[in-house]
Structures are given as structure tokens and as C-alpha cells.
Tab-separated table of N, CA and C in Angstrom:
chain	number	residue	atom	x	y	z
A	1	UNK	N	19.222	-20.454	-4.721
A	1	UNK	CA	18.040	-20.966	-4.059
A	1	UNK	C	17.685	-20.131	-2.826
A	2	UNK	N	18.677	-19.703	-2.066
A	2	UNK	CA	18.416	-18.895	-0.877
A	2	UNK	C	17.728	-17.591	-1.260
A	3	UNK	N	18.114	-16.992	-2.387
A	3	UNK	CA	17.474	-15.756	-2.823
A	3	UNK	C	15.994	-15.994	-3.109
A	4	UNK	N	15.676	-17.103	-3.743
A	4	UNK	CA	14.291	-17.437	-4.045
A	4	UNK	C	13.476	-17.578	-2.760
A	5	UNK	N	14.015	-18.237	-1.767
A	5	UNK	CA	13.332	-18.395	-0.489
A	5	UNK	C	13.154	-17.039	0.171
A	6	UNK	N	14.176	-16.202	0.119
A	6	UNK	CA	14.114	-14.871	0.711
A	6	UNK	C	13.013	-14.050	0.052
A	7	UNK	N	12.946	-14.074	-1.277
A	7	UNK	CA	11.940	-13.300	-1.989
A	7	UNK	C	10.532	-13.816	-1.730
A	8	UNK	N	10.382	-15.103	-1.516
A	8	UNK	CA	9.052	-15.693	-1.345
A	8	UNK	C	8.553	-15.638	0.095
A	9	UNK	N	9.419	-15.313	1.045
A	9	UNK	CA	9.008	-15.225	2.445
A	9	UNK	C	7.993	-14.085	2.576
A	10	UNK	N	6.786	-14.420	3.028
A	10	UNK	CA	5.718	-13.428	3.148
A	10	UNK	C	5.055	-13.562	4.510
A	11	UNK	N	4.771	-12.427	5.103
A	11	UNK	CA	4.158	-12.413	6.425
A	11	UNK	C	2.668	-12.127	6.317
A	12	UNK	N	1.858	-12.859	7.078
A	12	UNK	CA	0.420	-12.566	7.087
A	12	UNK	C	0.139	-11.335	7.953
A	13	UNK	N	-0.987	-10.696	7.691
A	13	UNK	CA	-1.440	-9.591	8.526
A	13	UNK	C	-1.808	-10.157	9.896
A	14	UNK	N	-1.462	-9.560	10.996
A	14	UNK	CA	-0.838	-8.273	11.221
A	14	UNK	C	0.693	-8.320	11.325
A	15	UNK	N	1.296	-9.508	11.223
A	15	UNK	CA	2.765	-9.585	11.280
A	15	UNK	C	3.397	-8.785	10.147
A	16	UNK	N	2.667	-8.614	9.044
A	16	UNK	CA	3.191	-7.858	7.908
A	16	UNK	C	3.397	-6.383	8.243
A	17	UNK	N	2.850	-5.944	9.355
A	17	UNK	CA	3.022	-4.546	9.771
A	17	UNK	C	4.341	-4.330	10.510
A	18	UNK	N	5.104	-5.394	10.732
A	18	UNK	CA	6.352	-5.288	11.487
A	18	UNK	C	7.359	-4.364	10.812
A	19	UNK	N	7.639	-4.584	9.530
A	19	UNK	CA	8.649	-3.766	8.835
A	19	UNK	C	8.247	-2.299	8.788
A	20	UNK	N	7.023	-1.942	8.326
A	20	UNK	CA	6.682	-0.518	8.339
A	20	UNK	C	6.594	0.045	9.757
A	21	UNK	N	6.162	-0.785	10.710
A	21	UNK	CA	6.117	-0.321	12.097
A	21	UNK	C	7.502	0.015	12.631
A	22	UNK	N	8.483	-0.838	12.328
A	22	UNK	CA	9.868	-0.541	12.732
A	22	UNK	C	10.386	0.698	12.007
A	23	UNK	N	9.967	0.871	10.754
A	23	UNK	CA	10.351	2.079	10.013
A	23	UNK	C	9.814	3.337	10.669
A	24	UNK	N	8.568	3.281	11.146
A	24	UNK	CA	7.992	4.426	11.862
A	24	UNK	C	8.822	4.709	13.112
A	25	UNK	N	9.221	3.654	13.823
A	25	UNK	CA	10.031	3.816	15.025
A	25	UNK	C	11.371	4.485	14.701
A	26	UNK	N	12.037	4.031	13.638
A	26	UNK	CA	13.314	4.632	13.236
A	26	UNK	C	13.119	6.104	12.887
A	27	UNK	N	12.080	6.398	12.108
A	27	UNK	CA	11.823	7.793	11.730
A	27	UNK	C	11.482	8.634	12.956
A	28	UNK	N	10.717	8.070	13.881
A	28	UNK	CA	10.353	8.806	15.093
A	28	UNK	C	11.574	9.110	15.948
A	29	UNK	N	12.552	8.207	15.941
A	29	UNK	CA	13.791	8.460	16.703
A	29	UNK	C	14.575	9.630	16.119
A	30	UNK	N	14.360	9.913	14.840
A	30	UNK	CA	15.046	11.031	14.187
A	30	UNK	C	14.167	12.281	14.156
A	31	UNK	N	13.087	12.282	14.925
A	31	UNK	CA	12.109	13.376	14.910
A	31	UNK	C	12.781	14.697	15.279
A	32	UNK	N	12.595	15.731	14.455
A	32	UNK	CA	13.244	17.023	14.729
A	32	UNK	C	12.519	17.816	15.813
A	33	UNK	N	13.244	18.706	16.439
A	33	UNK	CA	12.658	19.593	17.450
A	33	UNK	C	12.051	20.806	16.761
A	34	UNK	N	11.031	21.395	17.382
A	34	UNK	CA	10.451	22.639	16.894
A	34	UNK	C	9.577	22.490	15.658
A	35	UNK	N	9.032	23.623	15.210
A	35	UNK	CA	8.219	23.738	13.993
A	35	UNK	C	7.116	22.693	13.925
A	36	UNK	N	6.304	22.606	14.981
A	36	UNK	CA	5.269	21.573	15.070
A	36	UNK	C	4.262	21.618	13.927
A	37	UNK	N	3.864	22.803	13.488
A	37	UNK	CA	2.913	22.909	12.382
A	37	UNK	C	3.461	22.317	11.101
A	38	UNK	N	4.729	22.564	10.828
A	38	UNK	CA	5.345	22.004	9.620
A	38	UNK	C	5.471	20.488	9.712
A	39	UNK	N	5.737	19.995	10.914
A	39	UNK	CA	5.842	18.540	11.087
A	39	UNK	C	4.493	17.872	10.829
A	40	UNK	N	3.422	18.461	11.351
A	40	UNK	CA	2.082	17.904	11.118
A	40	UNK	C	1.755	17.936	9.628
A	41	UNK	N	2.098	19.024	8.957
A	41	UNK	CA	1.850	19.133	7.514
A	41	UNK	C	2.674	18.092	6.747
A	42	UNK	N	3.891	17.847	7.205
A	42	UNK	CA	4.749	16.860	6.538
A	42	UNK	C	4.208	15.442	6.731
A	43	UNK	N	3.673	15.133	7.916
A	43	UNK	CA	3.061	13.817	8.148
A	43	UNK	C	1.859	13.664	7.217
A	44	UNK	N	1.022	14.693	7.133
A	44	UNK	CA	-0.148	14.642	6.249
A	44	UNK	C	0.280	14.504	4.785
A	45	UNK	N	1.318	15.250	4.391
A	45	UNK	CA	1.836	15.138	3.020
A	45	UNK	C	2.343	13.722	2.759
A	46	UNK	N	2.974	13.106	3.755
A	46	UNK	CA	3.430	11.724	3.614
A	46	UNK	C	2.267	10.759	3.422
A	47	UNK	N	1.187	10.972	4.171
A	47	UNK	CA	-0.002	10.126	4.011
A	47	UNK	C	-0.593	10.263	2.607
A	48	UNK	N	-0.693	11.494	2.126
A	48	UNK	CA	-1.214	11.723	0.769
A	48	UNK	C	-0.274	11.101	-0.261
A	49	UNK	N	1.029	11.303	-0.069
A	49	UNK	CA	2.011	10.724	-0.997
A	49	UNK	C	1.914	9.196	-0.978
A	50	UNK	N	1.610	8.615	0.185
A	50	UNK	CA	1.460	7.164	0.238
A	50	UNK	C	0.315	6.709	-0.657
A	51	UNK	N	-0.817	7.434	-0.642
A	51	UNK	CA	-1.946	6.992	-1.460
A	51	UNK	C	-1.565	6.961	-2.937
A	52	UNK	N	-0.770	7.935	-3.376
A	52	UNK	CA	-0.294	7.927	-4.766
A	52	UNK	C	0.690	6.778	-4.972
A	53	UNK	N	1.594	6.584	-4.039
A	53	UNK	CA	2.569	5.483	-4.141
A	53	UNK	C	1.871	4.135	-4.192
A	54	UNK	N	0.865	3.965	-3.329
A	54	UNK	CA	0.125	2.703	-3.291
A	54	UNK	C	-0.555	2.440	-4.630
A	55	UNK	N	-1.170	3.480	-5.190
A	55	UNK	CA	-1.820	3.348	-6.497
A	55	UNK	C	-0.804	2.931	-7.559
A	56	UNK	N	0.323	3.636	-7.610
A	56	UNK	CA	1.340	3.358	-8.638
A	56	UNK	C	1.964	1.972	-8.450
A	57	UNK	N	2.275	1.617	-7.203
A	57	UNK	CA	2.843	0.286	-6.936
A	57	UNK	C	1.862	-0.809	-7.339
A	58	UNK	N	0.601	-0.635	-6.979
A	58	UNK	CA	-0.400	-1.644	-7.304
A	58	UNK	C	-0.578	-1.747	-8.820
A	59	UNK	N	-0.732	-0.606	-9.467
A	59	UNK	CA	-1.005	-0.627	-10.908
A	59	UNK	C	0.175	-1.151	-11.730
A	60	UNK	N	1.371	-0.659	-11.435
A	60	UNK	CA	2.498	-0.962	-12.311
A	60	UNK	C	3.412	-2.074	-11.800
A	61	UNK	N	3.628	-2.181	-10.494
A	61	UNK	CA	4.508	-3.225	-9.969
A	61	UNK	C	3.733	-4.535	-9.773
A	62	UNK	N	2.639	-4.469	-9.036
A	62	UNK	CA	1.912	-5.691	-8.707
A	62	UNK	C	1.147	-6.271	-9.899
A	63	UNK	N	0.903	-5.463	-10.905
A	63	UNK	CA	0.226	-5.968	-12.105
A	63	UNK	C	1.147	-6.001	-13.310
A	64	UNK	N	2.456	-5.772	-13.114
A	64	UNK	CA	3.313	-5.742	-14.285
A	64	UNK	C	4.712	-6.295	-14.130
A	65	UNK	N	5.215	-6.457	-12.919
A	65	UNK	CA	6.613	-6.852	-12.721
A	65	UNK	C	6.674	-8.172	-11.955
A	66	UNK	N	7.343	-9.150	-12.550
A	66	UNK	CA	7.534	-10.433	-11.875
A	66	UNK	C	8.660	-10.301	-10.852
A	67	UNK	N	8.639	-11.001	-9.749
A	67	UNK	CA	7.667	-12.024	-9.361
A	67	UNK	C	6.431	-11.461	-8.668
A	68	UNK	N	6.404	-10.138	-8.457
A	68	UNK	CA	5.294	-9.540	-7.720
A	68	UNK	C	3.962	-9.759	-8.424
A	69	UNK	N	3.964	-9.711	-9.743
A	69	UNK	CA	2.739	-9.915	-10.513
A	69	UNK	C	2.146	-11.303	-10.232
A	70	UNK	N	2.969	-12.324	-10.287
A	70	UNK	CA	2.481	-13.689	-10.046
A	70	UNK	C	1.933	-13.825	-8.626
A	71	UNK	N	2.633	-13.264	-7.653
A	71	UNK	CA	2.166	-13.345	-6.271
A	71	UNK	C	0.834	-12.612	-6.116
A	72	UNK	N	0.737	-11.450	-6.744
A	72	UNK	CA	-0.478	-10.656	-6.622
A	72	UNK	C	-1.657	-11.333	-7.335
A	73	UNK	N	-1.378	-11.950	-8.466
A	73	UNK	CA	-2.458	-12.642	-9.179
A	73	UNK	C	-2.976	-13.827	-8.360
A	74	UNK	N	-2.121	-14.432	-7.547
A	74	UNK	CA	-2.589	-15.491	-6.641
A	74	UNK	C	-3.601	-14.900	-5.650
A	75	UNK	N	-3.365	-13.679	-5.213
A	75	UNK	CA	-4.317	-12.985	-4.331
A	75	UNK	C	-5.633	-12.736	-5.076
A	76	UNK	N	-5.553	-12.377	-6.347
A	76	UNK	CA	-6.771	-12.162	-7.143
A	76	UNK	C	-7.574	-13.453	-7.290
A	77	UNK	N	-6.885	-14.545	-7.515
A	77	UNK	CA	-7.567	-15.834	-7.705
A	77	UNK	C	-8.231	-16.337	-6.425
A	78	UNK	N	-7.685	-15.956	-5.283
A	78	UNK	CA	-8.206	-16.451	-4.016
A	78	UNK	C	-8.239	-15.313	-2.988
A	79	UNK	N	-9.108	-14.319	-3.206
A	79	UNK	CA	-9.084	-13.125	-2.355
A	79	UNK	C	-9.553	-13.339	-0.920
A	80	UNK	N	-10.152	-14.491	-0.627
A	80	UNK	CA	-10.593	-14.727	0.749
A	80	UNK	C	-9.499	-15.326	1.622
A	81	UNK	N	-8.400	-15.750	1.006
A	81	UNK	CA	-7.276	-16.270	1.782
A	81	UNK	C	-6.599	-15.107	2.516
A	82	UNK	N	-5.984	-15.371	3.660
A	82	UNK	CA	-5.282	-14.293	4.378
A	82	UNK	C	-4.261	-13.605	3.468
A	83	UNK	N	-4.240	-12.296	3.544
A	83	UNK	CA	-3.321	-11.506	2.719
A	83	UNK	C	-1.923	-11.634	3.303
A	84	UNK	N	-0.965	-11.913	2.435
A	84	UNK	CA	0.428	-12.060	2.855
A	84	UNK	C	1.269	-11.078	2.056
A	85	UNK	N	2.124	-10.324	2.751
A	85	UNK	CA	2.976	-9.334	2.104
A	85	UNK	C	4.401	-9.866	2.085
A	86	UNK	N	5.004	-9.974	0.888
A	86	UNK	CA	6.389	-10.454	0.815
A	86	UNK	C	7.317	-9.572	1.661
A	87	UNK	N	8.111	-10.209	2.495
A	87	UNK	CA	9.028	-9.481	3.366
A	87	UNK	C	10.001	-8.635	2.552
A	88	UNK	N	10.463	-9.149	1.406
A	88	UNK	CA	11.380	-8.381	0.557
A	88	UNK	C	10.715	-7.087	0.094
A	89	UNK	N	9.431	-7.148	-0.214
A	89	UNK	CA	8.682	-5.962	-0.639
A	89	UNK	C	8.605	-4.953	0.498
A	90	UNK	N	8.239	-5.419	1.697
A	90	UNK	CA	8.115	-4.527	2.857
A	90	UNK	C	9.444	-3.876	3.216
A	91	UNK	N	10.503	-4.672	3.261
A	91	UNK	CA	11.814	-4.120	3.620
A	91	UNK	C	12.307	-3.132	2.581
A	92	UNK	N	12.129	-3.466	1.300
A	92	UNK	CA	12.551	-2.542	0.236
A	92	UNK	C	11.776	-1.236	0.336
A	93	UNK	N	10.497	-1.318	0.637
A	93	UNK	CA	9.670	-0.124	0.772
A	93	UNK	C	10.140	0.735	1.939
A	94	UNK	N	10.393	0.124	3.081
A	94	UNK	CA	10.852	0.875	4.256
A	94	UNK	C	12.201	1.523	3.978
A	95	UNK	N	13.114	0.789	3.377
A	95	UNK	CA	14.436	1.348	3.055
A	95	UNK	C	14.307	2.502	2.071
A	96	UNK	N	13.447	2.343	1.072
A	96	UNK	CA	13.244	3.415	0.084
A	96	UNK	C	12.662	4.662	0.744
A	97	UNK	N	11.666	4.474	1.626
A	97	UNK	CA	11.056	5.627	2.299
A	97	UNK	C	12.069	6.324	3.193
A	98	UNK	N	12.801	5.558	3.984
A	98	UNK	CA	13.798	6.181	4.860
A	98	UNK	C	14.926	6.806	4.048
A	99	UNK	N	15.284	6.177	2.937
A	99	UNK	CA	16.319	6.738	2.065
A	99	UNK	C	15.852	8.007	1.385
A	100	UNK	N	14.585	8.057	1.009
A	100	UNK	CA	14.019	9.248	0.382
A	100	UNK	C	14.148	10.452	1.298
A	101	UNK	N	14.096	10.193	2.588
A	101	UNK	CA	14.156	11.304	3.540
A	101	UNK	C	15.473	12.061	3.468
A	102	UNK	N	16.525	11.441	2.901
A	102	UNK	CA	17.790	12.163	2.751
A	102	UNK	C	17.683	13.275	1.718
A	103	UNK	N	16.684	13.206	0.844
A	103	UNK	CA	16.492	14.235	-0.174
A	103	UNK	C	15.662	15.405	0.346
A	104	UNK	N	15.100	15.251	1.531
A	104	UNK	CA	14.240	16.285	2.103
A	104	UNK	C	15.012	17.123	3.115
A	105	UNK	N	14.523	18.332	3.390
A	105	UNK	CA	15.134	19.109	4.474
A	105	UNK	C	15.065	18.325	5.783
A	106	UNK	N	16.096	18.456	6.584
A	106	UNK	CA	16.193	17.664	7.821
A	106	UNK	C	14.962	17.807	8.709
A	107	UNK	N	14.357	18.995	8.749
A	107	UNK	CA	13.203	19.215	9.622
A	107	UNK	C	11.951	18.499	9.138
A	108	UNK	N	11.905	18.113	7.861
A	108	UNK	CA	10.713	17.466	7.308
A	108	UNK	C	10.904	15.974	7.032
A	109	UNK	N	12.147	15.505	7.020
A	109	UNK	CA	12.441	14.126	6.607
A	109	UNK	C	11.738	13.091	7.480
A	110	UNK	N	11.920	13.162	8.784
A	110	UNK	CA	11.311	12.168	9.671
A	110	UNK	C	9.786	12.258	9.647
A	111	UNK	N	9.200	13.461	9.750
A	111	UNK	CA	7.729	13.515	9.698
A	111	UNK	C	7.148	13.003	8.370
A	112	UNK	N	7.781	13.317	7.255
A	112	UNK	CA	7.293	12.826	5.961
A	112	UNK	C	7.412	11.302	5.907
A	113	UNK	N	8.527	10.762	6.413
A	113	UNK	CA	8.705	9.309	6.448
A	113	UNK	C	7.657	8.653	7.328
A	114	UNK	N	7.368	9.255	8.468
A	114	UNK	CA	6.330	8.719	9.354
A	114	UNK	C	4.989	8.692	8.621
A	115	UNK	N	4.652	9.761	7.910
A	115	UNK	CA	3.402	9.802	7.154
A	115	UNK	C	3.333	8.725	6.090
A	116	UNK	N	4.414	8.550	5.337
A	116	UNK	CA	4.444	7.507	4.305
A	116	UNK	C	4.282	6.115	4.912
A	117	UNK	N	5.015	5.850	5.974
A	117	UNK	CA	4.973	4.521	6.590
A	117	UNK	C	3.651	4.266	7.311
A	118	UNK	N	3.078	5.289	7.937
A	118	UNK	CA	1.751	5.125	8.530
A	118	UNK	C	0.721	4.866	7.430
A	119	UNK	N	0.915	5.488	6.272
A	119	UNK	CA	0.045	5.211	5.134
A	119	UNK	C	0.112	3.753	4.736
A	120	UNK	N	1.309	3.175	4.751
A	120	UNK	CA	1.473	1.754	4.434
A	120	UNK	C	0.723	0.895	5.452
A	121	UNK	N	0.889	1.214	6.734
A	121	UNK	CA	0.197	0.465	7.797
A	121	UNK	C	-1.317	0.591	7.613
A	122	UNK	N	-1.785	1.800	7.354
A	122	UNK	CA	-3.215	2.033	7.159
A	122	UNK	C	-3.724	1.271	5.936
A	123	UNK	N	-2.954	1.299	4.846
A	123	UNK	CA	-3.370	0.609	3.626
A	123	UNK	C	-3.474	-0.893	3.856
A	124	UNK	N	-2.493	-1.483	4.512
A	124	UNK	CA	-2.557	-2.926	4.782
A	124	UNK	C	-3.744	-3.264	5.673
A	125	UNK	N	-4.012	-2.424	6.659
A	125	UNK	CA	-5.120	-2.660	7.580
A	125	UNK	C	-6.464	-2.530	6.866
A	126	UNK	N	-6.615	-1.476	6.060
A	126	UNK	CA	-7.858	-1.287	5.310
A	126	UNK	C	-8.029	-2.411	4.293
A	127	UNK	N	-6.952	-2.775	3.581
A	127	UNK	CA	-7.033	-3.846	2.596
A	127	UNK	C	-7.503	-5.139	3.256
A	128	UNK	N	-6.953	-5.437	4.423
A	128	UNK	CA	-7.388	-6.628	5.167
A	128	UNK	C	-8.880	-6.526	5.479
A	129	UNK	N	-9.315	-5.351	5.921
A	129	UNK	CA	-10.727	-5.143	6.246
A	129	UNK	C	-11.636	-5.262	5.036
A	130	UNK	N	-11.158	-4.839	3.869
A	130	UNK	CA	-11.974	-4.926	2.658
A	130	UNK	C	-12.226	-6.377	2.258
A	131	UNK	N	-11.323	-7.274	2.633
A	131	UNK	CA	-11.476	-8.689	2.306
A	131	UNK	C	-12.141	-9.488	3.427
A	132	UNK	N	-12.223	-8.918	4.615
A	132	UNK	CA	-12.819	-9.618	5.752
A	132	UNK	C	-14.339	-9.560	5.665
A	133	UNK	N	-14.982	-10.535	6.227
A	133	UNK	CA	-16.437	-10.541	6.290
A	133	UNK	C	-16.871	-9.695	7.474
A	134	UNK	N	-17.978	-9.042	7.354
A	134	UNK	CA	-18.491	-8.268	8.476
A	134	UNK	C	-19.040	-6.935	8.025
A	135	UNK	N	-19.558	-6.208	8.981
A	135	UNK	CA	-20.195	-4.923	8.717
A	135	UNK	C	-19.123	-3.849	8.596
A	136	UNK	N	-19.287	-3.013	7.574
A	136	UNK	CA	-18.373	-1.897	7.371
A	136	UNK	C	-19.150	-0.592	7.447
A	137	UNK	N	-18.456	0.487	7.782
A	137	UNK	CA	-19.061	1.802	7.692
A	137	UNK	C	-19.272	2.167	6.229
A	138	UNK	N	-20.011	3.231	5.971
A	138	UNK	CA	-20.338	3.629	4.607
A	138	UNK	C	-19.089	3.881	3.766
A	139	UNK	N	-18.090	4.555	4.328
A	139	UNK	CA	-16.861	4.832	3.586
A	139	UNK	C	-16.133	3.559	3.185
A	140	UNK	N	-16.012	2.622	4.111
A	140	UNK	CA	-15.341	1.368	3.782
A	140	UNK	C	-16.196	0.503	2.864
A	141	UNK	N	-17.517	0.615	2.967
A	141	UNK	CA	-18.380	-0.136	2.047
A	141	UNK	C	-18.153	0.353	0.617
A	142	UNK	N	-17.994	1.656	0.430
A	142	UNK	CA	-17.709	2.203	-0.909
A	142	UNK	C	-16.345	1.718	-1.402
A	143	UNK	N	-15.357	1.731	-0.514
A	143	UNK	CA	-14.037	1.232	-0.903
A	143	UNK	C	-14.094	-0.264	-1.211
A	144	UNK	N	-14.896	-1.018	-0.458
A	144	UNK	CA	-15.021	-2.450	-0.719
A	144	UNK	C	-15.624	-2.680	-2.110
A	145	UNK	N	-16.624	-1.894	-2.478
A	145	UNK	CA	-17.228	-2.027	-3.810
A	145	UNK	C	-16.192	-1.676	-4.890
A	146	UNK	N	-15.421	-0.635	-4.659
A	146	UNK	CA	-14.375	-0.221	-5.596
A	146	UNK	C	-13.336	-1.338	-5.742
A	147	UNK	N	-12.884	-1.853	-4.614
A	147	UNK	CA	-11.871	-2.908	-4.626
A	147	UNK	C	-12.447	-4.201	-5.208
A	148	UNK	N	-13.700	-4.462	-4.917
A	148	UNK	CA	-14.357	-5.638	-5.489
A	148	UNK	C	-14.431	-5.557	-7.009
A	149	UNK	N	-14.629	-4.355	-7.530
A	149	UNK	CA	-14.623	-4.189	-8.995
A	149	UNK	C	-13.268	-4.613	-9.549
A	150	UNK	N	-12.211	-4.220	-8.865
A	150	UNK	CA	-10.859	-4.581	-9.296
A	150	UNK	C	-10.669	-6.092	-9.289
A	151	UNK	N	-11.167	-6.746	-8.261
A	151	UNK	CA	-10.982	-8.190	-8.129
A	151	UNK	C	-11.885	-9.005	-9.046
A	152	UNK	N	-13.130	-8.600	-9.172
A	152	UNK	CA	-14.114	-9.483	-9.782
A	152	UNK	C	-14.656	-9.030	-11.140
A	153	UNK	N	-14.401	-7.764	-11.512
A	153	UNK	CA	-14.941	-7.265	-12.776
A	153	UNK	C	-13.832	-6.943	-13.767
A	154	UNK	N	-12.880	-6.100	-13.352
A	154	UNK	CA	-11.838	-5.647	-14.274
A	154	UNK	C	-10.565	-5.320	-13.499
A	155	UNK	N	-9.579	-6.207	-13.575
A	155	UNK	CA	-8.335	-5.984	-12.832
A	155	UNK	C	-7.492	-4.865	-13.441
A	156	UNK	N	-7.936	-4.274	-14.545
A	156	UNK	CA	-7.237	-3.134	-15.147
A	156	UNK	C	-7.811	-1.808	-14.666
A	157	UNK	N	-8.673	-1.857	-13.661
A	157	UNK	CA	-9.308	-0.664	-13.106
A	157	UNK	C	-9.331	-0.765	-11.584
A	158	UNK	N	-9.607	0.373	-10.942
A	158	UNK	CA	-9.830	0.421	-9.491
A	158	UNK	C	-8.624	-0.077	-8.693
A	159	UNK	N	-7.490	0.565	-8.871
A	159	UNK	CA	-6.252	0.150	-8.192
A	159	UNK	C	-6.132	0.700	-6.778
A	160	UNK	N	-6.803	1.795	-6.478
A	160	UNK	CA	-6.684	2.402	-5.158
A	160	UNK	C	-7.339	1.565	-4.086
A	161	UNK	N	-6.717	1.513	-2.916
A	161	UNK	CA	-7.285	0.791	-1.779
A	161	UNK	C	-7.772	1.766	-0.720
A	162	UNK	N	-6.985	2.798	-0.435
A	162	UNK	CA	-7.363	3.773	0.579
A	162	UNK	C	-8.262	4.869	0.033
A	163	UNK	N	-8.165	5.110	-1.260
A	163	UNK	CA	-8.935	6.183	-1.870
A	163	UNK	C	-9.196	5.853	-3.333
A	164	UNK	N	-10.265	6.416	-3.848
A	164	UNK	CA	-10.564	6.282	-5.276
A	164	UNK	C	-10.030	7.474	-6.056
A	165	UNK	N	-9.443	8.444	-5.364
A	165	UNK	CA	-9.000	9.697	-5.974
A	165	UNK	C	-8.061	9.482	-7.159
A	166	UNK	N	-7.021	8.675	-6.981
A	166	UNK	CA	-6.033	8.509	-8.053
A	166	UNK	C	-6.612	7.746	-9.242
A	167	UNK	N	-7.536	6.839	-8.982
A	167	UNK	CA	-8.217	6.161	-10.091
A	167	UNK	C	-9.002	7.177	-10.922
A	168	UNK	N	-9.645	8.123	-10.252
A	168	UNK	CA	-10.369	9.159	-10.988
A	168	UNK	C	-9.397	10.058	-11.749
A	169	UNK	N	-8.267	10.395	-11.136
A	169	UNK	CA	-7.268	11.256	-11.799
A	169	UNK	C	-6.660	10.606	-13.023
A	170	UNK	N	-6.366	9.310	-12.949
A	170	UNK	CA	-5.642	8.624	-14.016
A	170	UNK	C	-6.542	7.801	-14.945
A	171	UNK	N	-7.860	7.971	-14.822
A	171	UNK	CA	-8.784	7.321	-15.740
A	171	UNK	C	-8.952	5.834	-15.538
A	172	UNK	N	-8.673	5.331	-14.339
A	172	UNK	CA	-8.842	3.902	-14.081
A	172	UNK	C	-9.995	3.619	-13.127
A	173	UNK	N	-10.833	4.638	-12.889
A	173	UNK	CA	-12.015	4.414	-12.044
A	173	UNK	C	-13.004	3.570	-12.840
A	174	UNK	N	-13.735	2.706	-12.151
A	174	UNK	CA	-14.769	1.927	-12.867
A	174	UNK	C	-15.750	2.858	-13.559
A	175	UNK	N	-16.158	2.482	-14.731
A	175	UNK	CA	-17.129	3.283	-15.491
A	175	UNK	C	-18.454	3.324	-14.765
A	176	UNK	N	-19.113	4.456	-14.858
A	176	UNK	CA	-20.413	4.592	-14.226
A	176	UNK	C	-20.346	5.023	-12.784
A	177	UNK	N	-19.111	5.312	-12.271
A	177	UNK	CA	-18.993	5.797	-10.893
A	177	UNK	C	-18.503	7.218	-10.906
């Protein structure tokens, strides 16, 4: 029973940013000296890698693996409710990102981890904004239409939240766009 409670514990935005935010702090504490250009490139590579990770997690984990599928479908049924991110999901993601850094050269590990985790923070923030009422800039309005297609037209399409790029690459972009 305790495991079930642990898995179901979910934090609302912005509290859901706690785990990735702490992950950024841990990675920043391991920040290497020197080679500033490579560090900036590694942070950018981490951000790009996050967009692919977000697409894959959304498409295959949140729409295919229980209990995440059931939790995510509750979000689909009631998209105006505050978005809640399961703590187990956030912690597993942070541990995986920080663990992945052991496979990278020491000079790139922390910057790449920072990029990945900042991507998570950005994705949660943008996702919250896509569901919030109010005026959006043109870029976010396009993302809102893309995300709205996923919610209200075809949940088998339009998985990207930060970008439509991976949907176009993998053939899951809404038809006619």
C-alpha cells in the first residue's frame, strides 16, 4: 500500500519544478572549470535532447505504460484542472539524467545534465501555459493549437509540447500542418 501512495503522490505546478530544480543545483555543483564554449554547447545539446526525450516519454510512456497512462488520460479528460506531475516520475527522471552524465566526458556531464533538466523545467512551464487561459505570443499560440489537437482531436498525434519538430520527424504531426 505504501508503494501505491508513493507512486500516486503528485505535485502541482510550480511545486512540480522542485525535483528538476534540485537536479539542476546538483549538476551545477559539479560544474567543470574551463572550456566555456563547450559547456554552452553541451547545455544547448541537453535542451535539444530534452525535446526528443519529452516527445518519446509522452508518446510511449504516458500513452502506453501503466500507471502513467491512466494518470495521463485523466489529464486528457480534464485538461483545465491544474497539471500534477507524479513525484516518482520526476525523481526517476532526475536520477536518470544525473546517472546518464556518468556516460559522458567529465567536462560535458554537468552542462548536459543542466540542459536536460532545464528542458524539463521549461516543458512543465510551457505545458502549464498552454492550458492556462490568457493571451499568448504567436509561438505559444501555435504550440497551443498543436497541443489542443492532441487533446481534443487525436491523442495519437501532436505529442510535442515545446516543439513540433519531432512530430514532423516521426510522422505524428497533425495532418494539414
